[in-house]
Amino acid sequence: MKTRPPRATISDVARAAKTGKTSVSRYLNGEVHVLSPDLKARIEQAIADLNYRPSQMARGLKRGRTRLIGLIIADITNPYSVDVLSGIEAACRARGFTLLMCNTNNEVDREQYYLQLLSSYQVEGIVVNAVGMHEEVLNRLQQSMLPMVLIDRKIPDFACDVVGLNNPEASQNATQHLLDNGYDALLFVSEPLGSVNTRRERLAAFRTCCQRHPQVHAENAEVPLHDAPLLAECLRDFYQRHHDKRCAVIAANGALTLQVARALQSLALRWGEDIGLLGFDELEWAALAGVGITTLKQPTWQIGYAALERVIARIEGSDDAVYEQVFSGELVERGSSQPLR
């Protein structure tokens, strides 16, 4: 079996060019004006002959910069996280940074490992999509003192920049849309609230909006994402108790919207005909499912891009007061929320 030849070093280049390492370093750092044309040509030829590639990590550390950004995601299978990642990666390319993405899969051991890993790589800043993260890991993030921006979820008692959706506005618009279409029994379904501010803010706006309509019956239910039997029972119970009304369900995020759609199918309830359905987050299949599922679309790409730009501003020394940057959502109307006959 052939062995790979050893990687050329700066010493190899200097030896081939018949010069010292200092001259090669100056060439690599763009200081060609201090080199004679003959020396510059010899270094270029040596680099080409040896196929020399300088270590960007080593050069960055020598300058005190790695130009690495760490991204910690709780669940990469969540469509929201994938779209946000796309925006972050685009901003990294535009600003000359490299992204190190870590998917913790909501596992404590993996969360701790990735925090240590990012520290060992000397990332200059961290972007955190903290939904689902464990409190002990959030505490470690809080103590790291690295420039950091949170996406979507705030950390209690931690002053940190946050970029995300204007949740009260979005939930108000979603709820009002169903009310305007004549639904008078609404069920807001979320995963367990815990301390997740996005779920709490969306639920609070839902309740506030419904309170302005005394004739409307409003309920909410907290169901773990993958507890299909409990979710189906919750939806069955709601529909049976209010079958004489025009019922609709609001799902608090995209992953839950999929589970609600599956549960309604198992109950032989057709959205847009037997029951209304509206889900947060735009999903690729939403337009193809039955008569289509109405969604509250988040500008996820823009949220990711803005979060990366914000953490770079902190890296570059911005001492602005901590703030929350929020984006408006867009209601995408489809057949699932049309007025029931």
Tab-separated table of C-alpha atoms in Angstrom:
chain	number	residue	atom	x	y	z
A	1	MET	CA	0.000	0.000	0.000
A	2	LYS	CA	1.341	3.404	-0.941
A	3	THR	CA	2.092	5.776	1.903
A	4	ARG	CA	1.220	9.433	1.636
A	5	PRO	CA	4.335	11.630	1.371
A	6	PRO	CA	4.912	13.878	4.394
A	7	ARG	CA	3.328	17.312	4.202
A	8	ALA	CA	5.774	20.006	3.173
A	9	THR	CA	6.765	22.501	5.860
A	10	ILE	CA	7.875	26.106	5.709
A	11	SER	CA	11.416	24.852	6.347
A	12	ASP	CA	11.194	22.672	3.232
A	13	VAL	CA	10.113	25.699	1.181
A	14	ALA	CA	12.964	27.817	2.552
A	15	ARG	CA	15.498	25.104	1.776
A	16	ALA	CA	14.203	24.636	-1.788
A	17	ALA	CA	14.177	28.396	-2.392
A	18	LYS	CA	17.687	28.751	-0.879
A	19	THR	CA	16.528	31.339	1.635
A	20	GLY	CA	15.461	31.597	5.270
A	21	LYS	CA	12.095	30.917	6.888
A	22	THR	CA	11.665	34.621	7.640
A	23	SER	CA	11.581	35.471	3.938
A	24	VAL	CA	9.057	32.705	3.257
A	25	SER	CA	6.880	33.953	6.131
A	26	ARG	CA	6.960	37.466	4.714
A	27	TYR	CA	5.871	36.122	1.340
A	28	LEU	CA	3.002	34.151	2.896
A	29	ASN	CA	1.886	37.193	4.905
A	30	GLY	CA	1.721	39.368	1.796
A	31	GLU	CA	4.864	41.392	2.504
A	32	VAL	CA	6.231	40.814	-0.985
A	33	HIS	CA	7.378	44.441	-1.322
A	34	VAL	CA	10.353	43.671	0.942
A	35	LEU	CA	11.488	40.768	-1.271
A	36	SER	CA	13.548	41.023	-4.442
A	37	PRO	CA	11.851	39.847	-7.651
A	38	ASP	CA	14.327	36.941	-7.884
A	39	LEU	CA	13.675	35.789	-4.290
A	40	LYS	CA	9.919	36.127	-4.748
A	41	ALA	CA	10.097	33.963	-7.904
A	42	ARG	CA	12.188	31.287	-6.138
A	43	ILE	CA	9.720	31.082	-3.233
A	44	GLU	CA	6.753	30.833	-5.606
A	45	GLN	CA	8.473	28.030	-7.526
A	46	ALA	CA	9.349	26.146	-4.329
A	47	ILE	CA	5.759	26.377	-3.065
A	48	ALA	CA	4.467	25.035	-6.395
A	49	ASP	CA	7.022	22.221	-6.583
A	50	LEU	CA	6.358	21.079	-3.010
A	51	ASN	CA	2.581	21.653	-3.192
A	52	TYR	CA	2.949	23.556	0.070
A	53	ARG	CA	-0.221	24.598	1.898
A	54	PRO	CA	0.232	26.751	4.997
A	55	SER	CA	-1.714	25.826	8.132
A	56	GLN	CA	-4.413	28.439	8.502
A	57	MET	CA	-4.973	27.374	12.110
A	58	ALA	CA	-1.314	27.873	13.014
A	59	ARG	CA	-1.159	31.238	11.242
A	60	GLY	CA	-4.314	32.382	12.964
A	61	LEU	CA	-3.102	31.376	16.421
A	62	LYS	CA	0.192	33.169	15.817
A	63	ARG	CA	-1.783	36.352	15.181
A	64	GLY	CA	-4.107	35.723	18.089
A	65	ARG	CA	-7.047	35.035	15.740
A	66	THR	CA	-8.572	31.749	14.619
A	67	ARG	CA	-11.505	33.203	12.647
A	68	LEU	CA	-13.566	30.282	13.896
A	69	ILE	CA	-17.179	30.584	15.029
A	70	GLY	CA	-18.827	27.844	17.063
A	71	LEU	CA	-22.477	26.954	16.507
A	72	ILE	CA	-24.272	24.802	19.052
A	73	ILE	CA	-27.598	23.346	17.902
A	74	ALA	CA	-29.806	21.257	20.149
A	75	ASP	CA	-31.452	19.276	17.336
A	76	ILE	CA	-30.281	19.388	13.719
A	77	THR	CA	-33.327	17.363	12.603
A	78	ASN	CA	-35.531	20.372	13.340
A	79	PRO	CA	-36.269	22.133	10.010
A	80	TYR	CA	-36.029	25.491	11.775
A	81	SER	CA	-32.438	24.751	12.810
A	82	VAL	CA	-31.446	23.700	9.283
A	83	ASP	CA	-32.727	26.963	7.776
A	84	VAL	CA	-31.036	29.057	10.466
A	85	LEU	CA	-27.780	27.194	9.840
A	86	SER	CA	-27.939	28.160	6.168
A	87	GLY	CA	-28.105	31.856	7.044
A	88	ILE	CA	-25.257	31.580	9.556
A	89	GLU	CA	-23.039	29.769	7.061
A	90	ALA	CA	-23.705	32.397	4.387
A	91	ALA	CA	-22.722	35.188	6.776
A	92	CYS	CA	-19.551	33.300	7.743
A	93	ARG	CA	-18.502	33.061	4.102
A	94	ALA	CA	-19.237	36.751	3.533
A	95	ARG	CA	-17.190	37.811	6.557
A	96	GLY	CA	-14.272	35.403	6.192
A	97	PHE	CA	-15.023	33.141	9.143
A	98	THR	CA	-15.213	29.361	9.335
A	99	LEU	CA	-18.124	27.694	11.107
A	100	LEU	CA	-17.776	24.733	13.468
A	101	MET	CA	-21.252	23.241	13.861
A	102	CYS	CA	-22.051	20.970	16.804
A	103	ASN	CA	-25.340	19.063	17.029
A	104	THR	CA	-25.926	18.005	20.634
A	105	ASN	CA	-29.054	15.952	19.914
A	106	ASN	CA	-30.323	17.086	23.333
A	107	GLU	CA	-27.803	14.797	25.071
A	108	VAL	CA	-26.046	16.214	28.148
A	109	ASP	CA	-22.788	14.312	27.612
A	110	ARG	CA	-22.575	15.484	24.015
A	111	GLU	CA	-23.378	19.065	25.012
A	112	GLN	CA	-20.535	19.068	27.533
A	113	TYR	CA	-18.149	17.472	25.038
A	114	TYR	CA	-18.836	20.050	22.340
A	115	LEU	CA	-18.384	22.949	24.728
A	116	GLN	CA	-14.932	21.613	25.624
A	117	LEU	CA	-14.182	20.952	21.951
A	118	LEU	CA	-15.044	24.491	20.863
A	119	SER	CA	-12.915	25.847	23.688
A	120	SER	CA	-9.946	23.719	22.585
A	121	TYR	CA	-10.270	25.078	19.041
A	122	GLN	CA	-10.214	28.603	20.473
A	123	VAL	CA	-13.327	29.788	18.667
A	124	GLU	CA	-13.707	33.546	18.726
A	125	GLY	CA	-17.439	33.498	19.378
A	126	ILE	CA	-20.453	31.218	19.721
A	127	VAL	CA	-23.955	31.227	18.284
A	128	VAL	CA	-26.382	29.131	20.315
A	129	ASN	CA	-29.747	27.724	19.272
A	130	ALA	CA	-30.612	26.716	22.824
A	131	VAL	CA	-34.085	25.211	22.402
A	132	GLY	CA	-34.061	21.942	24.308
A	133	MET	CA	-30.676	22.495	25.941
A	134	HIS	CA	-30.181	21.436	29.540
A	135	GLU	CA	-29.791	24.095	32.207
A	136	GLU	CA	-26.369	22.904	33.343
A	137	VAL	CA	-25.016	23.355	29.817
A	138	LEU	CA	-26.565	26.804	29.561
A	139	ASN	CA	-24.830	27.696	32.811
A	140	ARG	CA	-21.478	26.667	31.325
A	141	LEU	CA	-22.150	28.839	28.301
A	142	GLN	CA	-22.958	31.725	30.602
A	143	GLN	CA	-19.620	31.310	32.390
A	144	SER	CA	-17.515	30.987	29.233
A	145	MET	CA	-17.230	34.797	28.724
A	146	LEU	CA	-16.994	34.269	24.959
A	147	PRO	CA	-18.827	36.688	22.632
A	148	MET	CA	-22.171	34.969	22.233
A	149	VAL	CA	-25.532	35.418	20.550
A	150	LEU	CA	-28.615	33.362	21.299
A	151	ILE	CA	-31.076	32.372	18.596
A	152	ASP	CA	-34.749	32.014	19.451
A	153	ARG	CA	-34.425	31.171	23.133
A	154	LYS	CA	-33.283	33.391	25.983
A	155	ILE	CA	-31.372	32.112	29.004
A	156	PRO	CA	-32.998	33.223	32.287
A	157	ASP	CA	-30.933	35.764	34.244
A	158	PHE	CA	-28.272	35.904	31.524
A	159	ALA	CA	-27.664	39.220	29.743
A	160	CYS	CA	-26.921	38.212	26.151
A	161	ASP	CA	-27.864	39.370	22.656
A	162	VAL	CA	-30.819	37.461	21.222
A	163	VAL	CA	-32.028	37.229	17.623
A	164	GLY	CA	-35.349	35.635	16.748
A	165	LEU	CA	-39.008	35.958	15.864
A	166	ASN	CA	-41.357	38.577	17.258
A	167	ASN	CA	-43.331	35.853	19.006
A	168	PRO	CA	-46.186	37.939	20.462
A	169	GLU	CA	-46.868	39.573	17.099
A	170	ALA	CA	-46.679	36.273	15.201
A	171	SER	CA	-48.954	34.408	17.589
A	172	GLN	CA	-51.424	37.299	17.632
A	173	ASN	CA	-51.580	37.290	13.814
A	174	ALA	CA	-52.003	33.514	13.644
A	175	THR	CA	-54.771	33.462	16.243
A	176	GLN	CA	-56.603	36.426	14.745
A	177	HIS	CA	-56.522	34.760	11.329
A	178	LEU	CA	-58.447	31.766	12.705
A	179	LEU	CA	-60.888	33.994	14.560
A	180	ASP	CA	-61.518	36.061	11.431
A	181	ASN	CA	-62.317	32.841	9.559
A	182	GLY	CA	-65.030	31.940	12.041
A	183	TYR	CA	-63.352	29.367	14.289
A	184	ASP	CA	-64.769	29.559	17.792
A	185	ALA	CA	-63.022	26.663	19.583
A	186	LEU	CA	-59.231	26.901	19.491
A	187	LEU	CA	-56.596	24.562	20.904
A	188	PHE	CA	-53.004	25.777	21.231
A	189	VAL	CA	-50.666	22.757	21.361
A	190	SER	CA	-47.055	23.092	22.461
A	191	GLU	CA	-44.328	20.985	23.918
A	192	PRO	CA	-44.000	21.350	27.732
A	193	LEU	CA	-43.461	25.055	28.411
A	194	GLY	CA	-40.680	24.797	30.989
A	195	SER	CA	-38.626	27.982	30.871
A	196	VAL	CA	-38.675	28.225	27.064
A	197	ASN	CA	-39.622	31.841	26.437
A	198	THR	CA	-40.726	31.268	22.819
A	199	ARG	CA	-43.432	28.796	23.874
A	200	ARG	CA	-44.560	31.000	26.735
A	201	GLU	CA	-44.695	34.144	24.601
A	202	ARG	CA	-46.705	32.452	21.854
A	203	LEU	CA	-49.156	30.970	24.339
A	204	ALA	CA	-49.566	34.284	26.189
A	205	ALA	CA	-50.369	36.133	22.946
A	206	PHE	CA	-52.832	33.388	21.971
A	207	ARG	CA	-54.660	33.781	25.286
A	208	THR	CA	-54.665	37.565	25.120
A	209	CYS	CA	-56.107	37.532	21.614
A	210	CYS	CA	-58.836	35.033	22.533
A	211	GLN	CA	-59.809	36.978	25.663
A	212	ARG	CA	-60.980	39.807	23.414
A	213	HIS	CA	-63.562	37.398	21.967
A	214	PRO	CA	-65.728	36.093	24.853
A	215	GLN	CA	-67.690	33.796	22.554
A	216	VAL	CA	-64.550	31.828	21.691
A	217	HIS	CA	-63.540	28.784	23.690
A	218	ALA	CA	-59.733	28.687	24.008
A	219	GLU	CA	-57.630	25.885	25.452
A	220	ASN	CA	-53.995	24.883	25.469
A	221	ALA	CA	-52.238	21.551	25.901
A	222	GLU	CA	-48.613	20.645	26.598
A	223	VAL	CA	-47.522	17.398	24.939
A	224	PRO	CA	-44.010	15.914	24.563
A	225	LEU	CA	-43.005	15.925	20.896
A	226	HIS	CA	-42.834	12.159	20.385
A	227	ASP	CA	-45.749	11.071	22.590
A	228	ALA	CA	-48.087	10.235	19.704
A	229	PRO	CA	-50.739	8.432	21.802
A	230	LEU	CA	-51.068	11.349	24.219
A	231	LEU	CA	-51.288	13.855	21.385
A	232	ALA	CA	-53.961	11.836	19.590
A	233	GLU	CA	-55.999	11.509	22.790
A	234	CYS	CA	-55.692	15.247	23.426
A	235	LEU	CA	-56.962	16.099	19.935
A	236	ARG	CA	-59.762	13.513	20.113
A	237	ASP	CA	-60.943	14.841	23.455
A	238	PHE	CA	-60.889	18.450	22.255
A	239	TYR	CA	-62.833	17.676	19.086
A	240	GLN	CA	-65.423	15.503	20.831
A	241	ARG	CA	-66.133	18.120	23.482
A	242	HIS	CA	-66.527	20.892	20.905
A	243	HIS	CA	-67.877	19.037	17.868
A	244	ASP	CA	-70.759	21.508	17.722
A	245	LYS	CA	-68.316	24.376	17.225
A	246	ARG	CA	-65.862	25.262	14.495
A	247	CYS	CA	-62.652	23.782	15.928
A	248	ALA	CA	-59.068	24.619	15.024
A	249	VAL	CA	-55.622	23.684	16.299
A	250	ILE	CA	-52.492	25.838	16.467
A	251	ALA	CA	-49.210	23.899	16.638
A	252	ALA	CA	-46.436	25.889	18.320
A	253	ASN	CA	-43.553	24.778	16.055
A	254	GLY	CA	-42.807	22.928	12.835
A	255	ALA	CA	-41.837	19.600	14.361
A	256	LEU	CA	-45.069	19.569	16.355
A	257	THR	CA	-47.104	20.542	13.287
A	258	LEU	CA	-45.989	17.300	11.644
A	259	GLN	CA	-47.020	15.283	14.698
A	260	VAL	CA	-50.410	17.013	14.859
A	261	ALA	CA	-51.015	16.305	11.156
A	262	ARG	CA	-50.208	12.626	11.721
A	263	ALA	CA	-52.489	12.463	14.759
A	264	LEU	CA	-55.391	14.081	12.882
A	265	GLN	CA	-54.976	11.558	10.066
A	266	SER	CA	-55.053	8.696	12.550
A	267	LEU	CA	-58.315	10.127	13.916
A	268	ALA	CA	-59.762	10.480	10.388
A	269	LEU	CA	-60.116	14.239	10.914
A	270	ARG	CA	-59.498	16.250	7.736
A	271	TRP	CA	-57.932	19.681	8.148
A	272	GLY	CA	-59.817	22.329	6.235
A	273	GLU	CA	-63.011	20.229	6.333
A	274	ASP	CA	-63.547	18.773	9.820
A	275	ILE	CA	-61.089	20.917	11.737
A	276	GLY	CA	-58.818	23.903	11.159
A	277	LEU	CA	-55.026	23.659	11.441
A	278	LEU	CA	-52.275	26.269	11.607
A	279	GLY	CA	-48.616	25.603	12.386
A	280	PHE	CA	-45.631	27.763	13.247
A	281	ASP	CA	-42.690	27.443	10.815
A	282	GLU	CA	-42.954	26.962	7.068
A	283	LEU	CA	-42.442	23.342	6.031
A	284	GLU	CA	-41.560	22.074	2.551
A	285	TRP	CA	-44.452	19.612	2.546
A	286	ALA	CA	-47.068	22.006	3.982
A	287	ALA	CA	-48.412	22.980	0.562
A	288	LEU	CA	-48.709	19.316	-0.484
A	289	ALA	CA	-50.553	17.881	2.524
A	290	GLY	CA	-54.262	17.564	1.745
A	291	VAL	CA	-55.673	21.010	1.004
A	292	GLY	CA	-52.427	22.525	2.285
A	293	ILE	CA	-51.498	23.583	5.820
A	294	THR	CA	-51.480	27.244	6.791
A	295	THR	CA	-48.201	28.244	8.425
A	296	LEU	CA	-46.611	31.168	10.229
A	297	LYS	CA	-43.380	31.462	8.268
A	298	GLN	CA	-40.305	32.669	10.111
A	299	PRO	CA	-37.493	34.496	8.236
A	300	THR	CA	-35.109	31.806	9.449
A	301	TRP	CA	-32.289	32.521	6.975
A	302	GLN	CA	-32.299	36.211	7.896
A	303	ILE	CA	-32.356	35.337	11.606
A	304	GLY	CA	-29.262	33.154	11.196
A	305	TYR	CA	-27.429	35.789	9.143
A	306	ALA	CA	-28.222	38.545	11.636
A	307	ALA	CA	-27.093	36.402	14.569
A	308	LEU	CA	-23.700	35.776	12.984
A	309	GLU	CA	-23.214	39.447	12.153
A	310	ARG	CA	-24.070	40.326	15.735
A	311	VAL	CA	-21.534	37.925	17.242
A	312	ILE	CA	-18.854	39.269	14.876
A	313	ALA	CA	-19.644	42.793	16.062
A	314	ARG	CA	-19.038	41.604	19.626
A	315	ILE	CA	-15.786	39.900	18.587
A	316	GLU	CA	-14.638	43.152	17.010
A	317	GLY	CA	-15.195	45.013	20.257
A	318	SER	CA	-18.734	46.360	20.151
A	319	ASP	CA	-19.796	47.359	23.650
A	320	ASP	CA	-23.376	48.294	22.783
A	321	ALA	CA	-26.000	47.477	25.377
A	322	VAL	CA	-27.379	43.955	25.172
A	323	TYR	CA	-30.413	43.895	22.937
A	324	GLU	CA	-32.992	41.623	21.358
A	325	GLN	CA	-33.377	41.791	17.581
A	326	VAL	CA	-36.748	40.490	16.440
A	327	PHE	CA	-38.128	39.767	12.984
A	328	SER	CA	-41.750	39.684	11.864
A	329	GLY	CA	-43.224	36.439	10.565
A	330	GLU	CA	-45.399	35.955	7.486
A	331	LEU	CA	-48.747	34.172	7.481
A	332	VAL	CA	-48.919	31.730	4.544
A	333	GLU	CA	-52.613	30.930	4.070
A	334	ARG	CA	-53.657	27.544	2.727
A	335	GLY	CA	-56.748	25.369	2.783
A	336	SER	CA	-56.355	24.078	6.343
A	337	SER	CA	-57.547	27.362	7.852
A	338	GLN	CA	-60.336	28.212	5.424
A	339	PRO	CA	-63.767	28.839	6.989
A	340	LEU	CA	-65.474	25.532	7.726
A	341	ARG	CA	-68.811	24.899	6.132
